[in-house]
Amino acid sequence: MEIKKLLKQLGFTPLDRQEKEIALWKSYFQGNVEKFHSYTEYQGAELGSVERKRKTLGMPKVISELWADNIINPETKIVVQGENEEDTHLQEWWDDLNETLGIEMNLNDLMELSFALGTGATVQSVEKNGQVIQQYINIEHIYPLKQDLKEIVDCAFVSVEPNEIYIQVHLKQENGSYLILNRYFDKEGEPIEKEGVEEEVTSEVKLFQLYKPAIVNNINIGSPLGISIFANALDESKSIDITYDGIDKEVRNGRTRVYVRGSAIYTNKGNKYPIFNKDQDEFYVLPEDEEADNGKDPVTVKQGSFNTDPLITALEKHINLMGSKCGLGDNAFYAKDGTIYTNTEQVVSSNSKFYKTRQKHATRIEKSLVDMVKALFYLDTGQILDANVYVDFDDSIIHDTEAEYNRSRLEVMQGLKSNVQHFMDVMGLTQEEAENYWKLQLKHMALKPDVEEEGGEV
């Protein structure tokens, strides 16, 4: 049953979902683009056409993974602050819920799909037993119904099972609250009732949040939906796979071949057997002919040659061009020993473009994460969260800690900085902790400490 017909049956008309584009981005993300990774090659009048399978380096998925890891990773921390520093009960509530529901792990997966397909969502609800749950939904199951200044305010989320279809509709009311409709249909599209499920629920807060890359949708200008992070780098992705496939062909076509004549085959009771291991694919048996009996060597070895270096250079250029167009900065990757690596030093030290782009993505996503925390708190406690909520994104991916340590150590040696300040800068210690740490080190070295009271320097 077509979902749009069911929504119209309920009285809703979905906004444009850019379905063709999403299907295309998904095929690149999966590394199987129709008529590109599988294609037909013409081999002349005698042989005709043959079906080919092009190899892929899977860069669209690699880039989606990189952006997801740069936004949500084990060092990312959502902070829920109480009225003062001593009030930690809200943070403890969040940490417990995060661990129970596995939120951060699922968020990383959602970020990857959101960057790949353009849009993702988290949706909160309560089960029959009162347990708060959160769903992580990709764009294929999201049907925007109404937008206000490019923000989706009414939205439907669809789950399709073999025997039933579940549609949950979130409608914003004039007072800012939300009416949530729960509707079930059988596979023929007929409405069905679910025991214990409330058909209509009212919420004081919004119980869904959308996530998308912070780039303008130039595919459907004016659409509230996002676009894939690699939507404008599809040609580069194709060039990468053509080059990568070319390297593989060069290796296969340039390998050593061993041509074996008929005399290398012996016959026993009418059956022919090779005198070599038939599982070795470098052997090729020639048709039997008279030359095998005229003093010709039964085995001929043809040594292959490789010309992969220009292809590898081209591959690296194509990959970095795609990385640049996807906001990762120039020279984000490099090739070595047949493997593609992320150029960590470049990303850390010289990527003002990457840093600004990352901050732009993080700012947009942080708002949705904050709203997510507030929605979970409302469902879990029945109260509106009145606290400062923010996301402490992992900045270690931005800072070159080794370079910072060496620079700080040099400043100490030049008399521009005290050891105490050095420990505060590179170890993240408070002044009191740094002073105590320095005293302990001096004690271990059997030296007399010389630390001034009230935070004096060494």
Tab-separated table of C-alpha atoms in Angstrom:
chain	number	residue	atom	x	y	z
A	1	MET	CA	0.000	0.000	0.000
A	2	GLU	CA	1.380	3.408	-0.970
A	3	ILE	CA	2.061	5.535	2.103
A	4	LYS	CA	1.038	8.796	0.436
A	5	LYS	CA	-2.441	7.391	-0.221
A	6	LEU	CA	-2.806	6.430	3.432
A	7	LEU	CA	-1.736	9.910	4.531
A	8	LYS	CA	-4.230	11.502	2.128
A	9	GLN	CA	-6.837	9.134	3.541
A	10	LEU	CA	-6.035	10.641	6.944
A	11	GLY	CA	-6.345	14.152	5.498
A	12	PHE	CA	-2.642	14.997	5.005
A	13	THR	CA	-0.642	15.855	1.900
A	14	PRO	CA	3.114	15.233	2.325
A	15	LEU	CA	5.627	17.816	1.135
A	16	ASP	CA	8.038	16.871	-1.645
A	17	ARG	CA	10.393	14.175	-0.301
A	18	GLN	CA	12.993	14.314	-3.146
A	19	GLU	CA	12.629	10.535	-3.420
A	20	LYS	CA	14.615	10.141	-6.657
A	21	GLU	CA	17.580	11.993	-5.181
A	22	ILE	CA	17.428	10.002	-1.941
A	23	ALA	CA	17.396	6.733	-3.903
A	24	LEU	CA	20.446	7.933	-5.856
A	25	TRP	CA	22.363	8.966	-2.711
A	26	LYS	CA	21.507	5.627	-1.116
A	27	SER	CA	22.948	3.738	-4.104
A	28	TYR	CA	26.216	5.697	-3.796
A	29	PHE	CA	26.271	5.085	-0.033
A	30	GLN	CA	25.831	1.348	-0.656
A	31	GLY	CA	28.419	1.357	-3.458
A	32	ASN	CA	26.090	-0.007	-6.117
A	33	VAL	CA	24.976	2.662	-8.585
A	34	GLU	CA	22.769	1.405	-11.384
A	35	LYS	CA	24.383	1.394	-14.860
A	36	PHE	CA	27.695	2.431	-13.339
A	37	HIS	CA	28.971	-0.255	-10.990
A	38	SER	CA	27.185	-2.837	-13.160
A	39	TYR	CA	27.589	-2.015	-16.824
A	40	THR	CA	27.730	-3.517	-20.318
A	41	GLU	CA	30.949	-3.440	-22.328
A	42	TYR	CA	31.070	-4.000	-26.088
A	43	GLN	CA	33.903	-6.312	-27.234
A	44	GLY	CA	33.512	-6.212	-30.996
A	45	ALA	CA	31.442	-7.944	-33.646
A	46	GLU	CA	32.660	-11.456	-32.845
A	47	LEU	CA	32.114	-11.459	-29.075
A	48	GLY	CA	29.399	-8.837	-28.748
A	49	SER	CA	28.692	-7.378	-25.281
A	50	VAL	CA	29.662	-8.638	-21.857
A	51	GLU	CA	28.358	-7.663	-18.397
A	52	ARG	CA	30.975	-6.077	-16.113
A	53	LYS	CA	31.093	-5.249	-12.394
A	54	ARG	CA	33.095	-2.157	-11.471
A	55	LYS	CA	34.957	-2.198	-8.168
A	56	THR	CA	34.289	0.570	-5.652
A	57	LEU	CA	36.357	2.248	-2.962
A	58	GLY	CA	33.158	3.208	-1.116
A	59	MET	CA	34.149	6.834	-0.501
A	60	PRO	CA	30.569	8.118	0.019
A	61	LYS	CA	30.238	5.815	3.030
A	62	VAL	CA	33.761	6.650	4.240
A	63	ILE	CA	32.992	10.379	4.167
A	64	SER	CA	29.631	9.880	5.891
A	65	GLU	CA	31.399	7.873	8.627
A	66	LEU	CA	34.043	10.573	9.070
A	67	TRP	CA	31.463	13.298	9.534
A	68	ALA	CA	29.442	11.176	11.950
A	69	ASP	CA	32.591	10.502	14.007
A	70	ASN	CA	33.529	14.187	13.964
A	71	ILE	CA	30.127	15.074	15.443
A	72	ILE	CA	29.237	12.160	17.754
A	73	ASN	CA	31.981	9.991	19.239
A	74	PRO	CA	32.834	8.516	22.668
A	75	GLU	CA	34.337	11.857	23.775
A	76	THR	CA	31.196	13.846	22.935
A	77	LYS	CA	29.285	14.697	26.103
A	78	ILE	CA	25.800	16.093	26.588
A	79	VAL	CA	25.805	18.336	29.661
A	80	VAL	CA	22.674	19.022	31.729
A	81	GLN	CA	23.483	21.691	34.337
A	82	GLY	CA	21.471	22.268	37.502
A	83	GLU	CA	21.184	25.573	39.310
A	84	ASN	CA	24.766	25.323	40.594
A	85	GLU	CA	27.855	23.154	40.161
A	86	GLU	CA	26.997	21.049	43.220
A	87	ASP	CA	23.592	20.159	41.781
A	88	THR	CA	24.414	17.043	39.727
A	89	HIS	CA	21.105	15.165	39.862
A	90	LEU	CA	20.099	16.243	36.337
A	91	GLN	CA	23.415	15.119	34.865
A	92	GLU	CA	23.095	11.831	36.731
A	93	TRP	CA	19.589	11.426	35.327
A	94	TRP	CA	20.882	11.944	31.792
A	95	ASP	CA	23.916	9.674	32.206
A	96	ASP	CA	21.710	6.853	33.525
A	97	LEU	CA	19.166	7.244	30.714
A	98	ASN	CA	21.916	7.488	28.112
A	99	GLU	CA	23.434	4.230	29.331
A	100	THR	CA	20.067	2.471	29.597
A	101	LEU	CA	18.899	3.406	26.116
A	102	GLY	CA	22.320	3.394	24.403
A	103	ILE	CA	21.607	6.843	23.029
A	104	GLU	CA	25.083	8.006	22.001
A	105	MET	CA	25.885	4.801	20.109
A	106	ASN	CA	22.619	5.002	18.164
A	107	LEU	CA	23.155	8.714	17.542
A	108	ASN	CA	26.428	7.993	15.751
A	109	ASP	CA	24.661	5.566	13.400
A	110	LEU	CA	21.903	8.116	12.831
A	111	MET	CA	24.437	10.873	12.059
A	112	GLU	CA	26.069	8.672	9.425
A	113	LEU	CA	22.740	8.023	7.692
A	114	SER	CA	21.708	11.665	8.054
A	115	PHE	CA	24.895	12.880	6.364
A	116	ALA	CA	24.545	10.196	3.677
A	117	LEU	CA	20.837	10.616	2.862
A	118	GLY	CA	20.355	14.235	3.906
A	119	THR	CA	17.927	13.951	6.823
A	120	GLY	CA	17.339	11.813	9.911
A	121	ALA	CA	15.155	12.003	13.002
A	122	THR	CA	14.800	10.951	16.625
A	123	VAL	CA	11.286	10.326	17.936
A	124	GLN	CA	10.359	9.829	21.597
A	125	SER	CA	7.395	7.901	23.019
A	126	VAL	CA	6.295	5.791	25.993
A	127	GLU	CA	5.602	2.059	25.894
A	128	LYS	CA	2.627	0.371	27.564
A	129	ASN	CA	4.755	-0.394	30.648
A	130	GLY	CA	5.697	3.294	31.023
A	131	GLN	CA	9.239	2.852	29.682
A	132	VAL	CA	10.520	5.825	27.689
A	133	ILE	CA	11.875	4.805	24.287
A	134	GLN	CA	13.575	6.625	21.459
A	135	GLN	CA	13.535	5.711	17.779
A	136	TYR	CA	16.205	6.618	15.227
A	137	ILE	CA	14.632	7.117	11.816
A	138	ASN	CA	16.178	7.729	8.409
A	139	ILE	CA	14.586	9.829	5.671
A	140	GLU	CA	12.945	6.836	3.979
A	141	HIS	CA	10.420	6.718	6.838
A	142	ILE	CA	9.970	10.487	7.305
A	143	TYR	CA	7.068	12.331	5.649
A	144	PRO	CA	7.102	16.105	6.307
A	145	LEU	CA	3.607	17.591	6.265
A	146	LYS	CA	4.071	21.298	7.009
A	147	GLN	CA	6.960	23.743	7.166
A	148	ASP	CA	7.364	27.156	8.740
A	149	LEU	CA	10.397	29.190	7.646
A	150	LYS	CA	12.140	26.015	6.394
A	151	GLU	CA	11.475	24.247	9.699
A	152	ILE	CA	9.305	21.138	9.595
A	153	VAL	CA	6.607	21.651	12.235
A	154	ASP	CA	4.179	18.836	11.269
A	155	CYS	CA	5.578	15.449	10.357
A	156	ALA	CA	4.568	11.793	9.934
A	157	PHE	CA	6.782	8.812	10.701
A	158	VAL	CA	6.021	5.484	9.086
A	159	SER	CA	6.925	1.918	10.026
A	160	VAL	CA	6.118	-0.807	7.491
A	161	GLU	CA	5.905	-4.409	8.709
A	162	PRO	CA	4.949	-7.501	6.646
A	163	ASN	CA	1.349	-7.471	7.872
A	164	GLU	CA	0.745	-3.928	9.057
A	165	ILE	CA	1.654	-0.286	8.615
A	166	TYR	CA	2.054	2.095	11.557
A	167	ILE	CA	1.807	5.858	11.014
A	168	GLN	CA	2.520	8.356	13.776
A	169	VAL	CA	1.596	11.961	12.987
A	170	HIS	CA	2.882	14.949	14.997
A	171	LEU	CA	0.780	18.117	14.586
A	172	LYS	CA	1.729	21.459	16.130
A	173	GLN	CA	-1.165	23.257	17.818
A	174	GLU	CA	-1.738	27.007	18.038
A	175	ASN	CA	-0.593	27.118	21.683
A	176	GLY	CA	2.704	25.415	20.802
A	177	SER	CA	1.750	21.981	22.140
A	178	TYR	CA	1.600	18.893	19.932
A	179	LEU	CA	-1.200	16.494	19.020
A	180	ILE	CA	0.135	13.023	18.210
A	181	LEU	CA	-1.964	10.577	16.201
A	182	ASN	CA	-1.288	6.821	16.202
A	183	ARG	CA	-2.825	4.951	13.264
A	184	TYR	CA	-2.484	1.326	12.153
A	185	PHE	CA	-3.408	-0.235	8.801
A	186	ASP	CA	-3.281	-3.743	7.402
A	187	LYS	CA	-1.303	-4.515	4.262
A	188	GLU	CA	-4.402	-3.737	2.155
A	189	GLY	CA	-4.651	-0.250	3.668
A	190	GLU	CA	-7.649	-0.903	5.891
A	191	PRO	CA	-7.592	0.749	9.358
A	192	ILE	CA	-7.103	-1.598	12.309
A	193	GLU	CA	-7.313	-1.012	16.039
A	194	LYS	CA	-4.491	-1.840	18.441
A	195	GLU	CA	-5.382	-2.813	21.973
A	196	GLY	CA	-3.763	-0.589	24.593
A	197	VAL	CA	-2.646	2.056	22.067
A	198	GLU	CA	-3.999	5.589	22.478
A	199	GLU	CA	-5.065	6.973	19.125
A	200	GLU	CA	-4.487	10.574	20.205
A	201	VAL	CA	-1.919	11.941	22.661
A	202	THR	CA	-1.156	15.532	23.634
A	203	SER	CA	2.358	16.690	24.541
A	204	GLU	CA	3.509	20.044	25.868
A	205	VAL	CA	6.838	19.624	24.080
A	206	LYS	CA	7.845	18.529	20.602
A	207	LEU	CA	8.610	14.789	20.586
A	208	PHE	CA	10.612	14.620	17.369
A	209	GLN	CA	13.845	16.227	16.195
A	210	LEU	CA	15.356	16.385	12.723
A	211	TYR	CA	19.044	16.258	11.818
A	212	LYS	CA	20.646	17.340	8.558
A	213	PRO	CA	24.008	18.633	7.316
A	214	ALA	CA	24.413	22.409	7.525
A	215	ILE	CA	24.536	22.939	3.765
A	216	VAL	CA	21.920	24.584	1.553
A	217	ASN	CA	19.662	22.257	-0.397
A	218	ASN	CA	20.533	23.236	-3.974
A	219	ILE	CA	18.765	20.168	-5.388
A	220	ASN	CA	15.301	21.365	-4.295
A	221	ILE	CA	15.732	25.012	-3.327
A	222	GLY	CA	13.316	25.977	-0.574
A	223	SER	CA	12.853	22.422	0.662
A	224	PRO	CA	13.038	21.956	4.461
A	225	LEU	CA	14.844	18.655	3.907
A	226	GLY	CA	18.630	18.397	3.840
A	227	ILE	CA	20.827	16.968	1.124
A	228	SER	CA	23.533	14.344	1.261
A	229	ILE	CA	26.972	15.565	2.273
A	230	PHE	CA	28.239	14.148	-1.047
A	231	ALA	CA	25.259	15.292	-3.161
A	232	ASN	CA	27.480	17.694	-5.123
A	233	ALA	CA	30.421	15.302	-5.418
A	234	LEU	CA	28.861	12.406	-7.334
A	235	ASP	CA	31.073	12.933	-10.394
A	236	GLU	CA	34.138	12.825	-8.157
A	237	SER	CA	32.864	9.594	-6.606
A	238	LYS	CA	32.539	8.058	-10.075
A	239	SER	CA	36.048	9.184	-11.054
A	240	ILE	CA	37.409	7.564	-7.897
A	241	ASP	CA	35.810	4.206	-8.645
A	242	ILE	CA	36.809	4.305	-12.329
A	243	THR	CA	40.417	4.904	-11.292
A	244	TYR	CA	40.293	2.292	-8.535
A	245	ASP	CA	38.803	-0.248	-10.932
A	246	GLY	CA	41.515	0.683	-13.438
A	247	ILE	CA	44.204	-0.172	-10.866
A	248	ASP	CA	42.607	-3.568	-10.331
A	249	LYS	CA	42.472	-4.206	-14.101
A	250	GLU	CA	46.089	-3.116	-14.483
A	251	VAL	CA	47.146	-5.626	-11.832
A	252	ARG	CA	45.081	-8.439	-13.339
A	253	ASN	CA	46.104	-7.739	-16.932
A	254	GLY	CA	49.751	-7.186	-16.064
A	255	ARG	CA	50.285	-10.329	-14.003
A	256	THR	CA	52.472	-13.218	-15.104
A	257	ARG	CA	50.839	-15.721	-17.479
A	258	VAL	CA	51.938	-19.305	-18.090
A	259	TYR	CA	50.746	-20.683	-21.432
A	260	VAL	CA	50.697	-24.486	-21.559
A	261	ARG	CA	50.620	-26.489	-24.790
A	262	GLY	CA	48.900	-29.750	-25.379
A	263	SER	CA	51.869	-31.893	-24.398
A	264	ALA	CA	51.495	-30.633	-20.821
A	265	ILE	CA	48.228	-32.536	-20.614
A	266	TYR	CA	48.312	-36.275	-20.153
A	267	THR	CA	45.502	-38.714	-20.824
A	268	ASN	CA	44.558	-41.591	-18.565
A	269	LYS	CA	41.697	-43.899	-19.526
A	270	GLY	CA	40.230	-41.291	-21.818
A	271	ASN	CA	40.371	-38.466	-19.195
A	272	LYS	CA	42.680	-35.482	-19.566
A	273	TYR	CA	44.679	-34.229	-16.567
A	274	PRO	CA	47.032	-31.200	-16.293
A	275	ILE	CA	50.540	-31.709	-14.968
A	276	PHE	CA	50.150	-28.486	-12.939
A	277	ASN	CA	47.802	-27.375	-10.157
A	278	LYS	CA	44.582	-26.389	-11.935
A	279	ASP	CA	43.729	-23.999	-9.079
A	280	GLN	CA	46.636	-21.724	-10.069
A	281	ASP	CA	44.932	-19.113	-12.251
A	282	GLU	CA	48.119	-17.926	-13.917
A	283	PHE	CA	48.079	-21.066	-16.132
A	284	TYR	CA	46.297	-20.987	-19.469
A	285	VAL	CA	46.033	-24.131	-21.626
A	286	LEU	CA	46.360	-23.533	-25.366
A	287	PRO	CA	44.431	-25.650	-27.859
A	288	GLU	CA	46.313	-28.765	-28.937
A	289	ASP	CA	48.208	-28.353	-32.212
A	290	GLU	CA	51.097	-29.847	-34.140
A	291	GLU	CA	53.589	-27.323	-32.753
A	292	ALA	CA	53.642	-29.237	-29.482
A	293	ASP	CA	55.288	-32.157	-31.289
A	294	ASN	CA	57.766	-30.111	-33.321
A	295	GLY	CA	60.312	-29.316	-30.624
A	296	LYS	CA	58.381	-26.410	-29.135
A	297	ASP	CA	58.625	-25.830	-25.399
A	298	PRO	CA	55.349	-27.088	-23.898
A	299	VAL	CA	55.354	-24.220	-21.391
A	300	THR	CA	55.752	-20.501	-22.215
A	301	VAL	CA	56.011	-17.867	-19.469
A	302	LYS	CA	54.993	-14.286	-20.204
A	303	GLN	CA	56.214	-11.884	-17.518
A	304	GLY	CA	53.711	-9.143	-16.785
A	305	SER	CA	54.385	-5.466	-16.179
A	306	PHE	CA	52.564	-2.928	-14.044
A	307	ASN	CA	51.843	0.731	-14.667
A	308	THR	CA	49.870	1.540	-11.525
A	309	ASP	CA	51.817	4.556	-10.219
A	310	PRO	CA	50.037	7.144	-12.441
A	311	LEU	CA	46.699	5.606	-11.514
A	312	ILE	CA	47.475	5.769	-7.789
A	313	THR	CA	48.478	9.438	-8.152
A	314	ALA	CA	45.244	10.143	-10.015
A	315	LEU	CA	43.258	8.242	-7.378
A	316	GLU	CA	44.695	10.371	-4.587
A	317	LYS	CA	43.847	13.565	-6.471
A	318	HIS	CA	40.271	12.441	-7.098
A	319	ILE	CA	39.794	11.427	-3.457
A	320	ASN	CA	41.061	14.767	-2.153
A	321	LEU	CA	38.886	16.652	-4.609
A	322	MET	CA	35.859	14.756	-3.299
A	323	GLY	CA	36.962	15.315	0.317
A	324	SER	CA	37.268	19.047	-0.352
A	325	LYS	CA	33.799	19.242	-1.923
A	326	CYS	CA	32.372	17.393	1.088
A	327	GLY	CA	33.821	19.943	3.529
A	328	LEU	CA	36.775	17.930	4.825
A	329	GLY	CA	39.338	20.471	3.642
A	330	ASP	CA	42.092	20.152	1.065
A	331	ASN	CA	44.367	17.105	1.116
A	332	ALA	CA	42.199	15.282	3.658
A	333	PHE	CA	43.405	11.875	2.423
A	334	TYR	CA	46.583	10.285	1.173
A	335	ALA	CA	47.446	6.963	-0.443
A	336	LYS	CA	50.218	4.737	0.860
A	337	ASP	CA	51.020	1.073	0.239
A	338	GLY	CA	47.758	0.585	-1.597
A	339	THR	CA	45.658	1.969	1.268
A	340	ILE	CA	43.811	5.277	1.643
A	341	TYR	CA	44.425	7.069	4.951
A	342	THR	CA	42.900	10.126	6.579
A	343	ASN	CA	45.502	12.892	6.689
A	344	THR	CA	45.144	13.600	10.412
A	345	GLU	CA	47.906	16.220	10.546
A	346	GLN	CA	46.298	18.222	7.745
A	347	VAL	CA	42.874	17.984	9.332
A	348	VAL	CA	44.225	19.150	12.672
A	349	SER	CA	46.711	21.824	11.800
A	350	SER	CA	45.807	23.518	8.559
A	351	ASN	CA	42.136	23.008	7.970
A	352	SER	CA	40.372	26.265	8.707
A	353	LYS	CA	37.813	25.183	6.122
A	354	PHE	CA	37.242	21.867	7.874
A	355	TYR	CA	37.048	23.493	11.310
A	356	LYS	CA	34.505	26.104	10.245
A	357	THR	CA	32.422	23.521	8.420
A	358	ARG	CA	32.518	21.188	11.393
A	359	GLN	CA	31.422	23.967	13.732
A	360	LYS	CA	28.584	24.839	11.371
A	361	HIS	CA	27.333	21.229	11.320
A	362	ALA	CA	27.738	20.914	15.100
A	363	THR	CA	25.792	24.119	15.828
A	364	ARG	CA	22.779	22.945	13.840
A	365	ILE	CA	22.858	19.430	15.267
A	366	GLU	CA	23.318	20.676	18.841
A	367	LYS	CA	19.926	22.395	18.768
A	368	SER	CA	18.218	19.122	17.848
A	369	LEU	CA	20.166	17.231	20.535
A	370	VAL	CA	19.137	19.754	23.195
A	371	ASP	CA	15.491	19.407	22.132
A	372	MET	CA	15.903	15.628	22.296
A	373	VAL	CA	17.070	15.803	25.936
A	374	LYS	CA	14.131	18.047	26.848
A	375	ALA	CA	11.670	15.666	25.185
A	376	LEU	CA	13.084	12.642	27.013
A	377	PHE	CA	12.989	14.504	30.335
A	378	TYR	CA	9.358	15.470	29.774
A	379	LEU	CA	8.298	11.886	29.041
A	380	ASP	CA	10.371	10.442	31.884
A	381	THR	CA	9.330	12.911	34.605
A	382	GLY	CA	6.216	14.643	33.314
A	383	GLN	CA	7.923	18.012	33.849
A	384	ILE	CA	9.395	20.700	31.617
A	385	LEU	CA	13.197	20.726	31.868
A	386	ASP	CA	14.387	24.060	33.239
A	387	ALA	CA	18.149	23.739	32.967
A	388	ASN	CA	21.084	24.688	30.805
A	389	VAL	CA	21.646	21.914	28.254
A	390	TYR	CA	24.539	21.941	25.818
A	391	VAL	CA	26.737	19.542	23.891
A	392	ASP	CA	30.456	19.377	24.662
A	393	PHE	CA	31.735	18.267	21.254
A	394	ASP	CA	35.066	16.454	21.143
A	395	ASP	CA	37.690	19.069	20.247
A	396	SER	CA	40.605	16.662	20.458
A	397	ILE	CA	40.027	16.003	16.756
A	398	ILE	CA	40.731	19.671	16.132
A	399	HIS	CA	43.727	20.207	18.390
A	400	ASP	CA	47.104	18.621	17.706
A	401	THR	CA	47.858	17.609	21.306
A	402	GLU	CA	51.422	16.524	20.564
A	403	ALA	CA	52.265	19.845	18.913
A	404	GLU	CA	50.607	21.768	21.750
A	405	TYR	CA	52.604	19.810	24.341
A	406	ASN	CA	55.896	20.473	22.546
A	407	ARG	CA	55.112	24.171	22.197
A	408	SER	CA	54.180	24.449	25.890
A	409	ARG	CA	57.341	22.591	26.929
A	410	LEU	CA	59.447	24.940	24.813
A	411	GLU	CA	57.851	27.951	26.509
A	412	VAL	CA	58.818	26.489	29.902
A	413	MET	CA	62.417	25.981	28.749
A	414	GLN	CA	62.548	29.571	27.486
A	415	GLY	CA	61.283	30.897	30.797
A	416	LEU	CA	58.005	32.130	29.302
A	417	LYS	CA	55.810	29.792	31.319
A	418	SER	CA	55.966	28.015	34.698
A	419	ASN	CA	55.801	24.248	35.094
A	420	VAL	CA	52.547	24.678	36.996
A	421	GLN	CA	50.985	26.522	34.059
A	422	HIS	CA	52.375	23.857	31.718
A	423	PHE	CA	50.559	21.115	33.656
A	424	MET	CA	47.379	23.160	33.662
A	425	ASP	CA	47.533	23.632	29.892
A	426	VAL	CA	48.494	20.140	28.716
A	427	MET	CA	46.850	18.015	31.426
A	428	GLY	CA	43.706	20.036	32.016
A	429	LEU	CA	44.416	20.420	35.759
A	430	THR	CA	43.222	23.199	38.011
A	431	GLN	CA	45.900	25.458	39.495
A	432	GLU	CA	45.696	23.674	42.851
A	433	GLU	CA	45.945	20.260	41.209
A	434	ALA	CA	48.882	21.390	39.083
A	435	GLU	CA	50.747	22.769	42.110
A	436	ASN	CA	50.223	19.550	44.072
A	437	TYR	CA	51.304	17.501	41.080
A	438	TRP	CA	54.501	19.572	40.699
A	439	LYS	CA	55.305	19.237	44.419
A	440	LEU	CA	54.885	15.483	44.141
A	441	GLN	CA	57.210	15.324	41.136
A	442	LEU	CA	59.851	17.363	42.969
A	443	LYS	CA	59.531	15.066	45.971
A	444	HIS	CA	60.061	12.028	43.771
A	445	MET	CA	63.124	13.690	42.291
A	446	ALA	CA	64.369	14.490	45.822
A	447	LEU	CA	64.357	18.217	45.095
A	448	LYS	CA	63.087	21.054	47.267
A	449	PRO	CA	59.798	22.508	46.011
A	450	ASP	CA	59.661	26.201	45.432
A	451	VAL	CA	55.975	26.945	44.959
A	452	GLU	CA	54.643	30.230	46.234
A	453	GLU	CA	51.498	30.134	48.291
A	454	GLU	CA	48.130	31.211	46.895
A	455	GLY	CA	48.893	29.926	43.406
A	456	GLY	CA	52.381	31.392	42.970
A	457	GLU	CA	54.402	30.178	40.030
A	458	VAL	CA	57.496	27.995	40.100
